[in-house]
Short mmCIF file of C-alpha atoms in Angstrom, two decimals:
data_model
loop_
_atom_site.label_atom_id
_atom_site.label_comp_id
_atom_site.label_asym_id
_atom_site.label_seq_id
_atom_site.Cartn_x
_atom_site.Cartn_y
_atom_site.Cartn_z
CA MET O 1 45.23 41.92 23.77
CA ASN O 2 42.45 42.16 26.36
CA ASN O 3 42.14 38.51 27.33
CA LYS O 4 42.41 37.34 30.96
CA TYR O 5 43.88 34.01 29.83
CA TYR O 6 46.53 35.46 27.52
CA GLY O 7 50.05 34.94 28.85
CA LYS O 8 48.95 33.83 32.31
CA LEU O 9 50.14 30.72 34.09
CA ILE O 10 47.56 28.05 34.86
CA PHE O 11 48.37 28.50 38.57
CA GLU O 12 47.32 32.14 38.35
CA LEU O 13 43.93 31.02 37.02
CA SER O 14 43.49 28.49 39.84
CA ARG O 15 40.59 28.95 42.27
CA GLN O 16 40.17 26.80 45.37
CA GLY O 17 37.49 24.15 45.02
CA ARG O 18 37.25 24.12 41.23
CA VAL O 19 37.58 20.74 39.49
CA GLY O 20 37.74 19.68 35.87
CA TYR O 21 37.42 15.92 36.21
CA SER O 22 35.23 13.23 37.71
CA LEU O 23 36.67 9.88 38.79
CA PRO O 24 34.68 6.69 39.47
CA ASN O 25 34.12 5.70 43.08
CA PHE O 26 37.08 3.69 44.32
CA ASN O 27 38.78 3.36 47.64
CA TYR O 28 42.17 4.66 46.58
CA GLU O 29 43.22 4.96 50.20
CA ASP O 30 43.15 1.18 50.63
CA ALA O 31 45.13 0.62 47.43
CA TYR O 32 47.59 3.31 48.50
CA LYS O 33 48.19 1.61 51.84
CA MET O 34 48.39 -1.94 50.48
CA ASN O 35 50.42 -1.69 47.30
CA LEU O 36 52.95 1.12 47.60
CA PRO O 37 56.26 0.68 49.43
CA GLU O 38 56.76 3.24 52.17
CA GLU O 39 59.60 5.04 50.33
CA GLN O 40 57.32 5.66 47.33
CA LYS O 41 54.52 7.32 49.30
CA ARG O 42 54.19 11.08 49.03
CA GLN O 43 54.86 12.84 52.32
CA SER O 44 53.33 16.20 51.39
CA THR O 45 50.38 17.51 49.39
CA THR O 46 50.90 17.87 45.66
CA LEU O 47 50.87 21.46 44.42
CA LEU O 48 48.41 21.31 41.53
CA PRO O 49 46.18 24.05 40.09
CA GLU O 50 42.46 23.87 40.74
CA ALA O 51 40.66 24.79 37.53
CA ASP O 52 37.58 23.77 35.59
CA GLU O 53 37.93 22.14 32.18
CA LEU O 54 36.94 25.26 30.20
CA THR O 55 39.59 27.36 31.93
CA VAL O 56 42.24 24.71 31.20
CA VAL O 57 41.19 24.47 27.55
CA ARG O 58 41.30 28.24 27.09
CA HIS O 59 44.65 28.46 28.85
CA TYR O 60 46.41 25.89 26.68
CA THR O 61 44.72 27.08 23.50
CA ASN O 62 45.99 30.61 24.11
CA MET O 63 49.41 29.28 25.04
CA SER O 64 49.54 27.37 21.76
CA ASN O 65 48.79 30.59 19.89
CA ASN O 66 52.01 32.02 21.31
CA ASN O 67 54.03 29.30 19.60
CA PHE O 68 55.84 30.21 16.40
CA GLY O 69 56.28 27.69 13.60
CA VAL O 70 56.64 27.41 9.84
CA ASP O 71 52.86 27.15 9.55
CA THR O 72 52.44 30.57 11.19
CA GLY O 73 55.28 32.62 9.70
CA PHE O 74 58.71 32.90 8.11
CA TYR O 75 61.31 30.93 10.05
CA PRO O 76 64.79 31.69 8.59
CA LEU O 77 66.70 29.72 11.25
CA GLY O 78 70.18 29.22 9.80
CA SER O 79 71.62 25.70 9.91
CA CYS O 80 68.20 24.23 10.83
CA THR O 81 66.41 24.11 7.43
CA MET O 82 62.97 25.02 8.76
CA LYS O 83 61.15 24.35 5.51
CA TYR O 84 57.40 23.94 5.12
CA ASN O 85 56.30 20.32 5.42
CA PRO O 86 53.42 19.36 3.07
CA LYS O 87 50.33 18.15 4.90
CA LEU O 88 50.02 15.21 2.52
CA ASN O 89 53.06 13.66 4.19
CA GLU O 90 51.47 14.18 7.61
CA GLU O 91 48.28 12.45 6.51
CA LEU O 92 50.15 9.45 5.12
CA ALA O 93 52.20 9.07 8.29
CA GLN O 94 48.96 8.92 10.30
CA LEU O 95 47.28 6.18 8.26
CA PRO O 96 45.70 3.63 10.65
CA SER O 97 47.21 0.76 8.68
CA LEU O 98 50.69 2.03 9.58
CA ASN O 99 49.94 2.28 13.29
CA ILE O 100 51.27 -1.12 14.30
CA HIS O 101 53.24 -2.36 17.28
CA PRO O 102 57.05 -2.48 16.85
CA LEU O 103 57.08 -6.17 17.82
CA THR O 104 54.51 -7.19 15.20
CA PRO O 105 55.75 -10.42 13.53
CA ASP O 106 57.56 -9.92 10.23
CA PHE O 107 54.88 -11.72 8.18
CA ALA O 108 52.21 -9.28 9.45
CA ALA O 109 54.31 -6.13 8.95
CA GLN O 110 55.43 -6.54 5.34
CA GLY O 111 54.06 -3.16 4.24
CA CYS O 112 55.91 -1.30 6.98
CA LEU O 113 59.11 -3.23 6.32
CA ALA O 114 58.74 -2.35 2.63
CA ILE O 115 58.65 1.34 3.63
CA TYR O 116 61.92 0.88 5.51
CA ASP O 117 63.50 -0.91 2.57
CA GLU O 118 62.35 1.60 -0.05
CA THR O 119 63.43 4.58 2.06
CA GLN O 120 66.90 3.08 2.56
CA ARG O 121 67.18 2.47 -1.17
CA LEU O 122 66.14 6.01 -2.15
CA LEU O 123 68.41 7.64 0.44
CA SER O 124 71.30 5.61 -0.95
CA GLU O 125 70.49 6.97 -4.40
CA VAL O 126 70.29 10.57 -3.16
CA ALA O 127 73.57 10.27 -1.24
CA GLY O 128 75.54 8.17 -3.72
CA LEU O 129 76.26 5.51 -1.10
CA SER O 130 75.75 1.76 -0.87
CA GLN O 131 73.47 1.23 2.11
CA PHE O 132 71.66 3.09 4.90
CA THR O 133 70.43 2.28 8.37
CA LEU O 134 67.38 4.19 9.60
CA ASN O 135 67.89 3.28 13.26
CA PRO O 136 69.36 6.53 14.74
CA TYR O 137 66.75 8.86 16.23
CA ALA O 138 68.34 12.24 15.42
CA GLY O 139 71.15 13.98 13.56
CA ALA O 140 73.58 13.96 16.50
CA HIS O 141 72.61 10.33 17.17
CA GLY O 142 73.43 9.64 13.51
CA GLU O 143 76.81 11.34 13.90
CA LEU O 144 77.64 9.15 16.87
CA THR O 145 76.50 6.05 14.99
CA GLY O 146 78.58 6.96 11.92
CA LEU O 147 81.68 7.51 14.04
CA LEU O 148 81.12 4.20 15.81
CA VAL O 149 80.93 2.55 12.37
CA ILE O 150 84.28 4.16 11.52
CA ARG O 151 85.75 3.03 14.81
CA ARG O 152 84.43 -0.52 14.27
CA TYR O 153 85.98 -0.52 10.78
CA HIS O 154 89.43 0.35 12.13
CA GLU O 155 89.07 -2.21 14.93
CA SER O 156 88.23 -4.92 12.38
CA ARG O 157 91.61 -4.23 10.78
CA ASN O 158 93.40 -4.34 14.15
CA ASP O 159 94.32 -0.68 13.64
CA SER O 160 93.89 0.53 17.21
CA ALA O 161 96.18 3.55 16.76
CA ARG O 162 93.53 5.55 14.89
CA VAL O 163 92.00 7.65 17.65
CA LYS O 164 91.87 11.19 16.16
CA VAL O 165 88.96 12.86 14.37
CA LEU O 166 89.76 16.02 12.37
CA VAL O 167 87.06 18.70 12.66
CA PRO O 168 87.07 22.15 10.96
CA ASP O 169 86.82 25.15 13.29
CA SER O 170 83.61 26.15 11.49
CA ALA O 171 81.88 22.82 12.23
CA HIS O 172 78.58 22.31 14.02
CA GLY O 173 79.11 21.83 17.74
CA THR O 174 77.76 18.32 17.57
CA ASN O 175 80.76 17.21 15.47
CA PRO O 176 83.41 17.46 18.19
CA ALA O 177 80.86 16.36 20.79
CA SER O 178 80.02 13.19 18.84
CA ALA O 179 83.70 12.42 18.29
CA ALA O 180 84.39 12.77 22.01
CA VAL O 181 81.41 10.62 23.01
CA SER O 182 82.55 7.92 20.56
CA GLY O 183 85.81 7.71 22.49
CA MET O 184 88.06 9.48 20.02
CA GLN O 185 90.17 12.62 20.24
CA VAL O 186 89.15 15.86 18.52
CA VAL O 187 91.68 17.80 16.46
CA GLN O 188 90.64 21.19 15.10
CA VAL O 189 91.50 22.20 11.53
CA LYS O 190 91.71 25.92 10.71
CA SER O 191 89.65 27.75 8.10
CA LEU O 192 90.86 30.18 5.46
CA PRO O 193 89.57 33.78 5.33
CA ASP O 194 86.96 32.66 2.78
CA GLY O 195 85.51 30.21 5.32
CA THR O 196 86.73 26.98 3.67
CA VAL O 197 89.07 24.39 5.16
CA ASP O 198 92.78 25.30 5.19
CA VAL O 199 94.28 22.32 3.35
CA GLU O 200 97.81 23.26 4.38
CA ASP O 201 96.81 23.22 8.05
CA LEU O 202 95.05 19.90 7.47
CA LYS O 203 98.28 18.35 6.17
CA THR O 204 100.03 19.06 9.48
CA HIS O 205 97.53 16.86 11.32
CA LEU O 206 97.57 13.82 9.02
CA GLY O 207 99.20 10.62 10.17
CA PRO O 208 98.67 6.98 11.20
CA ASP O 209 96.57 8.06 14.20
CA VAL O 210 93.80 9.73 12.10
CA ALA O 211 90.52 7.82 12.13
CA ALA O 212 88.37 10.28 10.16
CA MET O 213 87.78 13.79 8.90
CA MET O 214 84.33 15.27 9.56
CA MET O 215 83.01 17.88 7.13
CA THR O 216 79.80 19.68 6.28
CA ASN O 217 79.28 20.75 2.68
CA PRO O 218 78.20 23.44 2.15
CA ASN O 219 79.91 24.37 5.39
CA THR O 220 78.35 26.23 8.29
CA LEU O 221 78.93 29.55 6.55
CA GLY O 222 76.94 28.34 3.54
CA ILE O 223 80.11 28.14 1.43
CA PHE O 224 80.76 25.22 -0.91
CA GLU O 225 84.00 23.40 -0.02
CA ARG O 226 85.75 23.21 -3.40
CA GLN O 227 88.80 21.33 -2.11
CA ILE O 228 86.93 18.21 -1.01
CA PRO O 229 88.46 15.91 -3.69
CA GLU O 230 91.94 16.92 -2.53
CA ILE O 231 90.98 16.66 1.15
CA ALA O 232 89.48 13.20 0.57
CA ARG O 233 92.62 12.07 -1.26
CA LEU O 234 94.87 13.22 1.59
CA VAL O 235 92.76 11.64 4.32
CA HIS O 236 92.36 8.37 2.43
CA GLU O 237 96.09 8.18 1.69
CA CYS O 238 96.86 8.33 5.40
CA GLY O 239 94.30 5.58 6.07
CA GLY O 240 91.43 7.66 7.47
CA LEU O 241 87.80 7.82 6.38
CA MET O 242 85.72 10.83 5.32
CA TYR O 243 82.56 11.62 7.29
CA TYR O 244 79.84 13.89 5.86
CA ASP O 245 77.61 15.82 8.24
CA GLY O 246 74.29 15.88 6.37
CA ALA O 247 72.84 18.86 8.24
CA ASN O 248 73.34 21.05 5.15
CA LEU O 249 72.32 18.52 2.51
CA ASN O 250 69.30 20.55 1.36
CA PRO O 251 71.05 22.67 -1.32
CA MET O 252 72.85 19.60 -2.69
CA LEU O 253 69.71 17.60 -3.47
CA GLY O 254 69.84 16.10 -6.95
CA VAL O 255 72.84 18.26 -7.88
CA CYS O 256 75.80 16.47 -6.30
CA ARG O 257 76.13 13.50 -3.98
CA PRO O 258 78.44 13.10 -0.96
CA GLY O 259 79.42 9.59 -2.05
CA ASP O 260 80.63 10.92 -5.40
CA MET O 261 82.79 13.52 -3.61
CA GLY O 262 84.73 10.86 -1.72
CA PHE O 263 82.82 10.57 1.57
CA ASP O 264 82.68 7.11 3.14
CA VAL O 265 80.07 7.62 5.87
CA MET O 266 77.33 10.21 6.37
CA HIS O 267 74.13 10.91 8.21
CA ILE O 268 71.06 12.71 6.90
CA ASN O 269 68.80 14.86 9.06
CA VAL O 270 65.65 13.65 7.33
CA HIS O 271 63.56 15.78 9.70
CA LYS O 272 65.25 18.81 8.11
CA THR O 273 65.58 17.78 4.49
CA PHE O 274 62.72 15.38 3.92
CA SER O 275 59.61 16.73 5.59
CA THR O 276 59.06 16.41 9.30
CA PRO O 277 58.05 19.32 11.55
CA HIS O 278 60.85 19.70 14.06
CA GLY O 279 61.83 21.83 17.00
CA GLY O 280 61.54 21.56 20.74
CA GLY O 281 63.64 18.41 20.75
CA GLY O 282 61.93 16.31 18.09
CA PRO O 283 60.72 14.32 16.39
CA GLY O 284 63.74 13.40 14.31
CA ASP O 285 65.64 10.67 12.55
CA GLY O 286 69.28 10.52 11.47
CA PRO O 287 69.82 7.69 8.98
CA VAL O 288 73.46 6.72 8.42
CA GLY O 289 74.80 5.66 5.03
CA VAL O 290 78.07 3.99 4.08
CA ARG O 291 80.03 3.30 0.92
CA LYS O 292 80.45 -0.19 -0.46
CA GLY O 293 82.61 -2.32 1.82
CA LEU O 294 81.36 -0.83 5.08
CA GLU O 295 77.80 -2.20 5.08
CA GLN O 296 78.55 -4.98 7.57
CA PHE O 297 79.48 -2.47 10.27
CA LEU O 298 76.06 -0.78 10.34
CA PRO O 299 74.01 -1.29 13.52
CA SER O 300 71.44 -4.03 13.96
CA PRO O 301 68.66 -4.86 13.50
CA VAL O 302 68.31 -4.38 9.75
CA VAL O 303 65.51 -4.92 7.23
CA ILE O 304 66.51 -7.58 4.72
CA ALA O 305 64.73 -8.10 1.39
CA ALA O 306 64.49 -11.51 -0.26
CA ASP O 307 67.04 -12.08 -3.03
CA GLU O 308 64.34 -12.29 -5.69
CA TYR O 309 62.64 -9.05 -4.63
CA ASP O 310 62.52 -6.34 -7.30
CA ALA O 311 62.10 -2.83 -5.90
CA SER O 312 60.05 -1.83 -8.93
CA ASP O 313 57.46 -4.50 -8.09
CA ILE O 314 54.68 -3.21 -5.80
CA TYR O 315 53.66 -6.76 -4.85
CA PHE O 316 55.36 -8.82 -2.16
CA ASN O 317 54.66 -11.91 -0.08
CA GLU O 318 54.53 -12.42 3.67
CA ASP O 319 58.20 -13.43 3.63
CA THR O 320 59.56 -10.82 1.20
CA PHE O 321 61.07 -8.80 4.06
CA CYS O 322 62.46 -9.86 7.40
CA ILE O 323 64.34 -8.29 10.29
CA GLY O 324 67.86 -9.62 10.77
CA GLU O 325 71.38 -8.81 11.90
CA SER O 326 74.18 -7.19 9.91
CA GLY O 327 77.62 -8.78 9.65
CA ASP O 328 80.34 -7.30 11.86
CA THR O 329 77.77 -5.00 13.42
CA LEU O 330 78.54 -2.44 16.10
CA GLY O 331 75.34 -3.57 17.85
CA SER O 332 72.09 -1.77 18.61
CA VAL O 333 71.95 2.04 18.79
CA SER O 334 68.20 2.48 19.33
CA GLY O 335 65.14 0.74 20.66
CA TYR O 336 64.38 -0.80 17.30
CA LEU O 337 64.37 0.30 13.65
CA GLY O 338 64.15 4.06 14.13
CA ASN O 339 61.35 6.62 14.20
CA PHE O 340 58.87 5.02 11.81
CA ALA O 341 56.53 8.02 11.47
CA VAL O 342 59.45 10.22 10.41
CA ILE O 343 60.62 7.57 7.96
CA THR O 344 57.12 7.40 6.47
CA ARG O 345 57.12 11.17 5.93
CA THR O 346 60.57 10.88 4.33
CA LEU O 347 59.40 8.31 1.80
CA SER O 348 56.26 10.31 1.07
CA TYR O 349 58.36 13.42 0.39
CA LEU O 350 60.80 11.57 -1.88
CA LEU O 351 58.07 9.88 -3.91
CA SER O 352 55.88 12.97 -4.25
CA MET O 353 58.83 15.13 -5.35
CA GLY O 354 60.22 12.50 -7.68
CA LYS O 355 63.67 12.33 -9.23
CA GLU O 356 62.78 15.10 -11.68
CA ASN O 357 61.82 17.65 -8.97
CA ILE O 358 64.27 16.89 -6.15
CA PRO O 359 67.00 19.05 -7.79
CA MET O 360 64.65 22.07 -7.80
CA ALA O 361 64.56 22.04 -3.98
CA GLY O 362 68.30 22.54 -3.74
CA LYS O 363 68.48 25.12 -6.52
CA LEU O 364 65.63 27.23 -5.15
CA SER O 365 67.10 27.20 -1.63
CA VAL O 366 70.34 28.56 -3.10
CA LEU O 367 68.49 31.18 -5.16
CA ASN O 368 66.47 32.39 -2.15
CA ALA O 369 69.52 32.71 0.09
CA ASN O 370 71.52 34.67 -2.47
CA TYR O 371 68.55 36.95 -3.17
CA ILE O 372 68.27 37.98 0.49
CA LYS O 373 72.03 38.34 0.86
CA GLU O 374 72.40 40.65 -2.11
CA ARG O 375 69.42 42.79 -1.08
CA LEU O 376 70.71 43.34 2.47
CA LYS O 377 74.49 43.53 2.22
CA ASP O 378 74.44 47.34 1.98
CA CYS O 379 72.90 47.46 5.48
CA TYR O 380 74.44 44.42 7.14
CA LEU O 381 78.12 43.51 7.19
CA LEU O 382 78.92 40.61 4.85
CA PRO O 383 82.28 39.17 5.91
CA ILE O 384 82.59 36.73 3.01
CA GLU O 385 81.64 37.95 -0.47
CA GLY O 386 80.60 35.72 -3.33
CA LEU O 387 78.03 33.06 -4.06
CA CYS O 388 76.60 31.23 -1.05
CA LYS O 389 74.50 28.09 -1.05
CA HIS O 390 71.43 27.62 1.16
CA GLU O 391 72.46 30.01 3.93
CA PHE O 392 74.82 32.88 4.66
CA VAL O 393 76.18 34.83 7.62
CA PHE O 394 76.17 38.57 8.31
CA ASP O 395 78.45 40.01 10.98
CA GLY O 396 75.85 42.37 12.42
CA LEU O 397 74.85 45.79 11.12
CA ARG O 398 77.26 47.92 9.11
CA PRO O 399 78.93 50.68 11.19
CA GLU O 400 76.98 53.43 9.45
CA TYR O 401 73.75 51.78 10.68
CA GLY O 402 74.83 51.56 14.31
CA GLY O 403 76.72 48.30 14.20
CA ASP O 404 80.14 49.71 15.18
CA HIS O 405 81.60 47.12 17.56
CA HIS O 406 83.90 49.74 19.13
CA ASP O 407 80.91 51.82 20.29
CA ASP O 408 79.57 50.59 23.65
CA ALA O 409 76.09 51.70 22.60
CA HIS O 410 76.17 49.89 19.26
CA VAL O 411 73.16 47.86 18.09
CA THR O 412 73.94 44.17 18.47
CA THR O 413 72.77 41.13 16.57
CA LEU O 414 70.66 40.24 19.61
CA ASP O 415 68.93 43.62 19.34
CA VAL O 416 68.10 43.00 15.67
CA ALA O 417 66.77 39.53 16.49
CA LYS O 418 64.53 40.88 19.26
CA ARG O 419 63.20 43.67 17.06
CA LEU O 420 62.28 41.15 14.35
CA LEU O 421 59.79 39.62 16.79
CA ASP O 422 57.83 42.89 16.81
CA TYR O 423 57.33 42.53 13.06
CA GLY O 424 56.08 38.94 13.27
CA PHE O 425 59.20 37.16 12.01
CA HIS O 426 61.15 34.48 13.82
CA ALA O 427 64.75 35.54 14.32
CA PRO O 428 67.55 33.85 12.35
CA THR O 429 70.27 31.93 14.17
CA ILE O 430 72.48 34.40 16.06
CA TYR O 431 76.06 34.26 17.38
CA PHE O 432 76.77 31.10 15.43
CA PRO O 433 79.14 30.18 13.89
CA LEU O 434 81.69 31.53 16.34
CA LEU O 435 83.96 32.79 13.56
CA PHE O 436 82.26 36.20 13.66
CA HIS O 437 81.55 38.40 16.69
CA GLU O 438 78.01 39.40 15.68
CA ALA O 439 77.04 36.41 13.53
CA LEU O 440 73.54 36.46 12.03
CA MET O 441 72.88 33.28 10.02
CA ILE O 442 69.93 33.31 7.60
CA GLU O 443 68.48 30.29 5.77
CA PRO O 444 65.23 30.95 3.88
CA THR O 445 64.80 27.39 2.40
CA GLU O 446 63.22 26.71 -0.97
CA THR O 447 59.58 26.75 0.16
CA GLU O 448 59.29 30.51 0.71
CA SER O 449 57.83 32.74 -2.01
CA LYS O 450 59.45 35.89 -3.37
CA GLN O 451 56.70 37.89 -1.67
CA THR O 452 57.66 36.48 1.74
CA LEU O 453 61.34 37.12 1.07
CA ASP O 454 60.60 40.71 0.01
CA ASP O 455 58.57 41.29 3.19
CA PHE O 456 61.45 39.97 5.30
CA ILE O 457 63.99 42.10 3.41
CA GLU O 458 61.84 45.20 3.89
CA VAL O 459 61.63 44.60 7.64
CA MET O 460 65.37 43.95 7.95
CA ARG O 461 66.06 47.22 6.12
CA GLN O 462 63.56 49.04 8.34
CA ILE O 463 65.34 47.73 11.45
CA ALA O 464 68.65 48.97 10.03
CA VAL O 465 67.15 52.45 9.57
CA GLU O 466 65.74 52.34 13.12
CA ALA O 467 69.14 51.32 14.46
CA ARG O 468 70.65 54.35 12.76
CA ASP O 469 67.96 56.92 13.59
CA ASP O 470 66.28 55.62 16.77
CA ARG O 471 68.80 53.32 18.39
CA GLU O 472 66.94 52.83 21.67
CA MET O 473 63.88 51.55 19.82
CA VAL O 474 65.93 48.57 18.68
CA ARG O 475 68.04 48.19 21.82
CA THR O 476 64.92 47.83 24.00
CA ALA O 477 62.95 45.51 21.68
CA PRO O 478 60.71 43.56 21.62
CA HIS O 479 57.81 45.87 22.40
CA ASN O 480 54.76 43.93 21.17
CA THR O 481 55.29 40.43 22.58
CA PRO O 482 53.59 38.92 25.67
CA VAL O 483 57.00 38.71 27.36
CA ARG O 484 59.59 41.45 26.95
CA ARG O 485 63.36 40.96 26.85
CA LEU O 486 64.51 38.46 29.44
CA ASP O 487 67.78 38.24 31.34
CA ASP O 488 69.15 35.20 29.50
CA VAL O 489 72.24 34.93 31.71
CA LYS O 490 70.20 34.92 34.91
CA ALA O 491 67.80 32.38 33.43
CA VAL O 492 70.72 30.00 32.90
CA LYS O 493 72.41 30.64 36.24
CA GLU O 494 69.24 30.75 38.35
CA PRO O 495 66.63 28.59 36.58
CA LYS O 496 63.19 28.23 38.13
CA PHE O 497 61.39 25.05 37.17
CA THR O 498 58.36 25.35 39.44
CA TYR O 499 55.67 28.00 39.83
CA LYS O 500 56.56 28.61 43.46
CA ALA O 501 58.83 27.05 46.05
CA LEU O 502 57.41 23.86 47.54
#
């Protein structure tokens, strides 16, 4: 691309004396001397680029064109559910009437409080649970909140011995992290060769010190955990609670509910499952739901509807909803009631899909994943055969296509991921889960067409052929991106956060 702005840093475009702003006349020097404490005054000149407005606009516009997202291409990032988010939901979340201050009095915010209430009610229906809080800001934040609810429950029964959380070895990394942050001990449970929880190993860890068992279903390998009723029975019999990590809820929508399986507490990544563009750290929201009998332990504040309020009635008064405290609450976990814009998108998605169409999302995500898996398993190593749900994991290329792990010059999963960039596709999740040496996790979601899936399959097969016939082509990829392959290890060990040393 012959463009002087393409891929350059704004400092490289800087020219001494150029300005892109005009400030009103004001004696800043006097204000600087009078108002700032000595320790807050800058002792050296700020290193800032000098550029006119047009140069800055062109720079950031071209930089934005380097970004990859669902709106620009296929994004099969396993475990992240990067589905397309309908623009209708974006428009509704940006309505001026919903742009109100968080501290607006209850009587003047009835519409917004109704959105909270309706979203909580619909999420409870989807999950098969009694009540939800929308306060947590992200999935991991929801995990921590759910575990604190479990801890508060045991404390309310004066059962201080329950300090262990059982976590499968295939779990998302946030599971053990959340358990540790909540002040509890992490105990790993082994998986069977088919990727599901080893119930016999689980039994060896059960006892009066178990607070909870954390599970994802389908699990991180995209496999449905068929032993959950038995696992729930065992954990409940020893006095523990079942926690459901909702990161993989997408294929379950409208088909089966965590509450019906025996889970007591769960979080939902609504930014994954219910329509919010995510990535780069946000935005997100991780509502937490509980079964009947645990509602009082949810964090405060909560939205409370008047006793006479009927959810089917679209009319309400200035005192229909109010903000209050829950019973034996664990306290506040966020600045207020959660990320309202994300919650608005969630409700918009649920209402526009409707009860009759929600199940199609889960079923199509399962169909798409199995279609790709079956079309590629002759080129890529499939460690676990059989039906998957929304995602699946390859263990790199098959040996006959250059994926022989015993060959020092074999084509790695990283090589395949880098080569995909040359063809305009975002790479799937790689080297996770840790159960497989060359893990390549693919999740197409339900929003992709067969044409897109076929294009992706064709490219993946082409890369396999290249790996077999022209190995260096793949091992040195990418070739067509603004930045070639970076030294990831050096970037971590020797990060550079400024353009040049100050």
